[in-house]
């Protein structure tokens, strides 16, 4: 079994998967169902990645093995979590609607579109609320953390586009700057530690440093967001 056939070449996706889960768990408090939730979450991402590849290429046979591997893992671990917290089903329509956006853009072979990226951001960040529900915590307690991680990843989407794919677009650059300034103001409401992190994000520099800066920012945000919750 070739590892490259079963692991997507999307390195940045792992931060967007793990940070909301970790932030949600640290804020709400760890409960044992958070572990099968993580398994279901990662397996669902892997399944969805290859499913969207099938939608894009119209060649299901090329990814059948991956779907048959990750589908049962996601379903089995997800069913275990639902047995403990059946109220998680209320999140189903939101995830389905956002995934439908991904499917639509995959059919158009336009996965790099901004709307598609933002739909993926919201999907990932909803995990903060899911973790709160698993822990039996009020959703209101998770709102500041959800706001912080959503703002961070939205800013990252804009920033990476201005540094790489849209580096010659004045419009994207202005949107990125304006968003980061607005996020800095909103961070004051979340808390001073988050405000400090968003202030540091304004110091993002060149394309060669994108990876290192995003790793450092992710770690810093993970440290401070539980304080916000």
GROMACS .gro file of C-alpha atoms in nm:
model
  229
    1UNK     CA    1   0.000   0.000   0.000
    2UNK     CA    2   0.157   0.326  -0.112
    3UNK     CA    3   0.147   0.595   0.154
    4UNK     CA    4   0.127   0.867  -0.111
    5UNK     CA    5  -0.195   0.716  -0.245
    6UNK     CA    6  -0.367   0.742   0.093
    7UNK     CA    7  -0.235   1.070   0.237
    8UNK     CA    8  -0.339   1.392   0.060
    9UNK     CA    9  -0.061   1.635  -0.034
   10UNK     CA   10  -0.237   1.912   0.160
   11UNK     CA   11   0.000   1.989   0.446
   12UNK     CA   12  -0.177   2.307   0.553
   13UNK     CA   13  -0.504   2.119   0.600
   14UNK     CA   14  -0.378   1.940   0.910
   15UNK     CA   15  -0.348   2.263   1.108
   16UNK     CA   16  -0.699   2.361   1.004
   17UNK     CA   17  -0.823   2.022   1.123
   18UNK     CA   18  -0.633   1.996   1.450
   19UNK     CA   19  -0.632   2.353   1.583
   20UNK     CA   20  -1.013   2.384   1.622
   21UNK     CA   21  -1.034   2.039   1.785
   22UNK     CA   22  -0.748   2.114   2.025
   23UNK     CA   23  -0.881   2.461   2.105
   24UNK     CA   24  -1.228   2.319   2.161
   25UNK     CA   25  -1.103   2.043   2.390
   26UNK     CA   26  -0.878   2.274   2.591
   27UNK     CA   27  -1.161   2.523   2.634
   28UNK     CA   28  -1.443   2.280   2.711
   29UNK     CA   29  -1.241   2.024   2.906
   30UNK     CA   30  -1.141   1.680   2.783
   31UNK     CA   31  -1.396   1.398   2.777
   32UNK     CA   32  -1.326   1.050   2.646
   33UNK     CA   33  -1.564   1.089   2.342
   34UNK     CA   34  -1.331   1.360   2.215
   35UNK     CA   35  -1.089   1.084   2.108
   36UNK     CA   36  -1.328   0.894   1.877
   37UNK     CA   37  -1.449   1.236   1.764
   38UNK     CA   38  -1.094   1.317   1.651
   39UNK     CA   39  -1.069   0.985   1.468
   40UNK     CA   40  -1.402   1.048   1.295
   41UNK     CA   41  -1.300   1.406   1.213
   42UNK     CA   42  -0.970   1.310   1.050
   43UNK     CA   43  -1.117   1.010   0.868
   44UNK     CA   44  -1.406   1.223   0.742
   45UNK     CA   45  -1.158   1.476   0.603
   46UNK     CA   46  -0.961   1.202   0.428
   47UNK     CA   47  -1.280   1.052   0.287
   48UNK     CA   48  -1.404   1.392   0.171
   49UNK     CA   49  -1.073   1.477   0.005
   50UNK     CA   50  -1.081   1.167  -0.213
   51UNK     CA   51  -1.455   1.198  -0.272
   52UNK     CA   52  -1.400   1.551  -0.405
   53UNK     CA   53  -1.120   1.418  -0.624
   54UNK     CA   54  -1.370   1.171  -0.770
   55UNK     CA   55  -1.619   1.454  -0.827
   56UNK     CA   56  -1.353   1.665  -0.994
   57UNK     CA   57  -1.212   1.396  -1.223
   58UNK     CA   58  -1.532   1.191  -1.274
   59UNK     CA   59  -1.318   0.884  -1.208
   60UNK     CA   60  -1.445   0.710  -0.896
   61UNK     CA   61  -1.242   0.395  -0.960
   62UNK     CA   62  -0.916   0.584  -0.900
   63UNK     CA   63  -1.005   0.659  -0.538
   64UNK     CA   64  -1.233   0.365  -0.453
   65UNK     CA   65  -0.972   0.208  -0.224
   66UNK     CA   66  -0.933   0.529  -0.023
   67UNK     CA   67  -1.308   0.573   0.011
   68UNK     CA   68  -1.351   0.213   0.125
   69UNK     CA   69  -1.077   0.262   0.384
   70UNK     CA   70  -1.173   0.597   0.533
   71UNK     CA   71  -1.551   0.576   0.499
   72UNK     CA   72  -1.605   0.292   0.748
   73UNK     CA   73  -1.357   0.444   0.994
   74UNK     CA   74  -1.537   0.779   0.987
   75UNK     CA   75  -1.880   0.616   1.012
   76UNK     CA   76  -1.784   0.376   1.292
   77UNK     CA   77  -1.607   0.626   1.514
   78UNK     CA   78  -1.870   0.890   1.440
   79UNK     CA   79  -2.149   0.650   1.539
   80UNK     CA   80  -1.978   0.589   1.873
   81UNK     CA   81  -1.972   0.960   1.948
   82UNK     CA   82  -2.336   0.999   1.844
   83UNK     CA   83  -2.438   0.722   2.084
   84UNK     CA   84  -2.299   0.934   2.366
   85UNK     CA   85  -2.406   1.274   2.233
   86UNK     CA   86  -2.696   1.230   1.988
   87UNK     CA   87  -2.753   1.607   1.995
   88UNK     CA   88  -2.452   1.635   1.764
   89UNK     CA   89  -2.692   1.549   1.483
   90UNK     CA   90  -2.807   1.913   1.497
   91UNK     CA   91  -2.475   2.006   1.334
   92UNK     CA   92  -2.549   1.782   1.035
   93UNK     CA   93  -2.731   2.039   0.818
   94UNK     CA   94  -2.457   2.299   0.863
   95UNK     CA   95  -2.179   2.057   0.768
   96UNK     CA   96  -2.385   1.923   0.476
   97UNK     CA   97  -2.452   2.272   0.339
   98UNK     CA   98  -2.087   2.374   0.363
   99UNK     CA   99  -1.970   2.048   0.205
  100UNK     CA  100  -2.219   2.103  -0.077
  101UNK     CA  101  -2.026   2.423  -0.155
  102UNK     CA  102  -1.705   2.216  -0.177
  103UNK     CA  103  -1.875   1.969  -0.410
  104UNK     CA  104  -2.002   2.246  -0.634
  105UNK     CA  105  -1.657   2.398  -0.673
  106UNK     CA  106  -1.499   2.055  -0.726
  107UNK     CA  107  -1.742   1.995  -1.013
  108UNK     CA  108  -1.626   2.326  -1.161
  109UNK     CA  109  -1.261   2.234  -1.094
  110UNK     CA  110  -1.225   2.560  -0.907
  111UNK     CA  111  -1.130   2.442  -0.558
  112UNK     CA  112  -0.900   2.741  -0.503
  113UNK     CA  113  -1.189   2.988  -0.518
  114UNK     CA  114  -1.215   3.213  -0.215
  115UNK     CA  115  -1.573   3.111  -0.135
  116UNK     CA  116  -1.473   2.744  -0.138
  117UNK     CA  117  -1.180   2.812   0.093
  118UNK     CA  118  -1.400   3.006   0.335
  119UNK     CA  119  -1.657   2.724   0.338
  120UNK     CA  120  -1.378   2.486   0.441
  121UNK     CA  121  -1.265   2.729   0.711
  122UNK     CA  122  -1.612   2.744   0.865
  123UNK     CA  123  -1.646   2.365   0.848
  124UNK     CA  124  -1.323   2.322   1.041
  125UNK     CA  125  -1.396   2.590   1.298
  126UNK     CA  126  -1.740   2.447   1.377
  127UNK     CA  127  -1.544   2.173   1.553
  128UNK     CA  128  -1.501   2.417   1.844
  129UNK     CA  129  -1.877   2.402   1.902
  130UNK     CA  130  -1.886   2.027   1.848
  131UNK     CA  131  -1.621   1.979   2.117
  132UNK     CA  132  -1.822   2.199   2.353
  133UNK     CA  133  -2.133   1.988   2.291
  134UNK     CA  134  -1.940   1.667   2.351
  135UNK     CA  135  -1.823   1.807   2.685
  136UNK     CA  136  -2.173   1.921   2.777
  137UNK     CA  137  -2.070   2.287   2.788
  138UNK     CA  138  -2.294   2.576   2.679
  139UNK     CA  139  -2.227   2.687   2.323
  140UNK     CA  140  -2.198   3.046   2.442
  141UNK     CA  141  -1.874   2.951   2.619
  142UNK     CA  142  -1.723   2.850   2.284
  143UNK     CA  143  -1.820   3.162   2.087
  144UNK     CA  144  -1.500   3.364   2.160
  145UNK     CA  145  -1.279   3.068   2.068
  146UNK     CA  146  -1.479   3.000   1.751
  147UNK     CA  147  -1.446   3.367   1.657
  148UNK     CA  148  -1.071   3.365   1.716
  149UNK     CA  149  -0.991   3.053   1.514
  150UNK     CA  150  -1.230   3.151   1.233
  151UNK     CA  151  -1.072   3.495   1.208
  152UNK     CA  152  -0.724   3.342   1.213
  153UNK     CA  153  -0.789   3.093   0.932
  154UNK     CA  154  -0.982   3.345   0.724
  155UNK     CA  155  -0.688   3.581   0.752
  156UNK     CA  156  -0.452   3.299   0.662
  157UNK     CA  157  -0.651   3.221   0.346
  158UNK     CA  158  -0.629   3.582   0.234
  159UNK     CA  159  -0.265   3.614   0.334
  160UNK     CA  160  -0.148   3.301   0.153
  161UNK     CA  161  -0.335   3.405  -0.161
  162UNK     CA  162  -0.164   3.747  -0.158
  163UNK     CA  163   0.174   3.582  -0.111
  164UNK     CA  164   0.141   3.306  -0.372
  165UNK     CA  165  -0.157   3.263  -0.607
  166UNK     CA  166  -0.279   3.624  -0.603
  167UNK     CA  167   0.051   3.798  -0.537
  168UNK     CA  168  -0.010   4.047  -0.819
  169UNK     CA  169  -0.367   4.127  -0.716
  170UNK     CA  170  -0.404   4.468  -0.554
  171UNK     CA  171  -0.761   4.381  -0.455
  172UNK     CA  172  -0.659   4.071  -0.260
  173UNK     CA  173  -0.379   4.259  -0.089
  174UNK     CA  174  -0.613   4.535   0.024
  175UNK     CA  175  -0.870   4.281   0.140
  176UNK     CA  176  -0.604   4.099   0.340
  177UNK     CA  177  -0.481   4.416   0.509
  178UNK     CA  178  -0.832   4.541   0.586
  179UNK     CA  179  -0.937   4.205   0.724
  180UNK     CA  180  -0.633   4.182   0.951
  181UNK     CA  181  -0.694   4.533   1.082
  182UNK     CA  182  -1.061   4.451   1.148
  183UNK     CA  183  -0.964   4.122   1.314
  184UNK     CA  184  -0.720   4.307   1.534
  185UNK     CA  185  -1.002   4.530   1.654
  186UNK     CA  186  -1.234   4.235   1.712
  187UNK     CA  187  -0.961   4.051   1.904
  188UNK     CA  188  -0.992   4.311   2.177
  189UNK     CA  189  -1.339   4.172   2.250
  190UNK     CA  190  -1.205   3.815   2.270
  191UNK     CA  191  -0.921   3.898   2.507
  192UNK     CA  192  -0.581   4.062   2.541
  193UNK     CA  193  -0.378   3.741   2.473
  194UNK     CA  194  -0.561   3.691   2.144
  195UNK     CA  195  -0.515   4.060   2.066
  196UNK     CA  196  -0.139   4.017   2.105
  197UNK     CA  197  -0.134   3.719   1.866
  198UNK     CA  198  -0.334   3.905   1.600
  199UNK     CA  199  -0.103   4.203   1.637
  200UNK     CA  200   0.193   3.974   1.569
  201UNK     CA  201   0.016   3.842   1.260
  202UNK     CA  202   0.045   4.188   1.107
  203UNK     CA  203   0.419   4.126   1.091
  204UNK     CA  204   0.383   3.846   0.835
  205UNK     CA  205   0.658   3.888   0.577
  206UNK     CA  206   0.764   3.712   0.256
  207UNK     CA  207   0.647   3.397   0.074
  208UNK     CA  208   0.959   3.206   0.185
  209UNK     CA  209   0.856   3.259   0.544
  210UNK     CA  210   0.488   3.169   0.506
  211UNK     CA  211   0.525   2.816   0.641
  212UNK     CA  212   0.730   2.909   0.947
  213UNK     CA  213   0.511   3.207   1.032
  214UNK     CA  214   0.191   3.003   1.006
  215UNK     CA  215   0.334   2.729   1.230
  216UNK     CA  216   0.436   2.983   1.493
  217UNK     CA  217   0.100   3.163   1.471
  218UNK     CA  218  -0.091   2.837   1.505
  219UNK     CA  219   0.102   2.740   1.818
  220UNK     CA  220   0.056   3.084   1.972
  221UNK     CA  221  -0.315   3.084   1.901
  222UNK     CA  222  -0.353   2.739   2.051
  223UNK     CA  223  -0.186   2.865   2.369
  224UNK     CA  224  -0.406   3.172   2.409
  225UNK     CA  225  -0.753   3.072   2.284
  226UNK     CA  226  -0.839   2.858   2.589
  227UNK     CA  227  -0.795   3.173   2.794
  228UNK     CA  228  -1.055   3.341   2.574
  229UNK     CA  229  -1.299   3.060   2.647
   0.00000   0.00000   0.00000
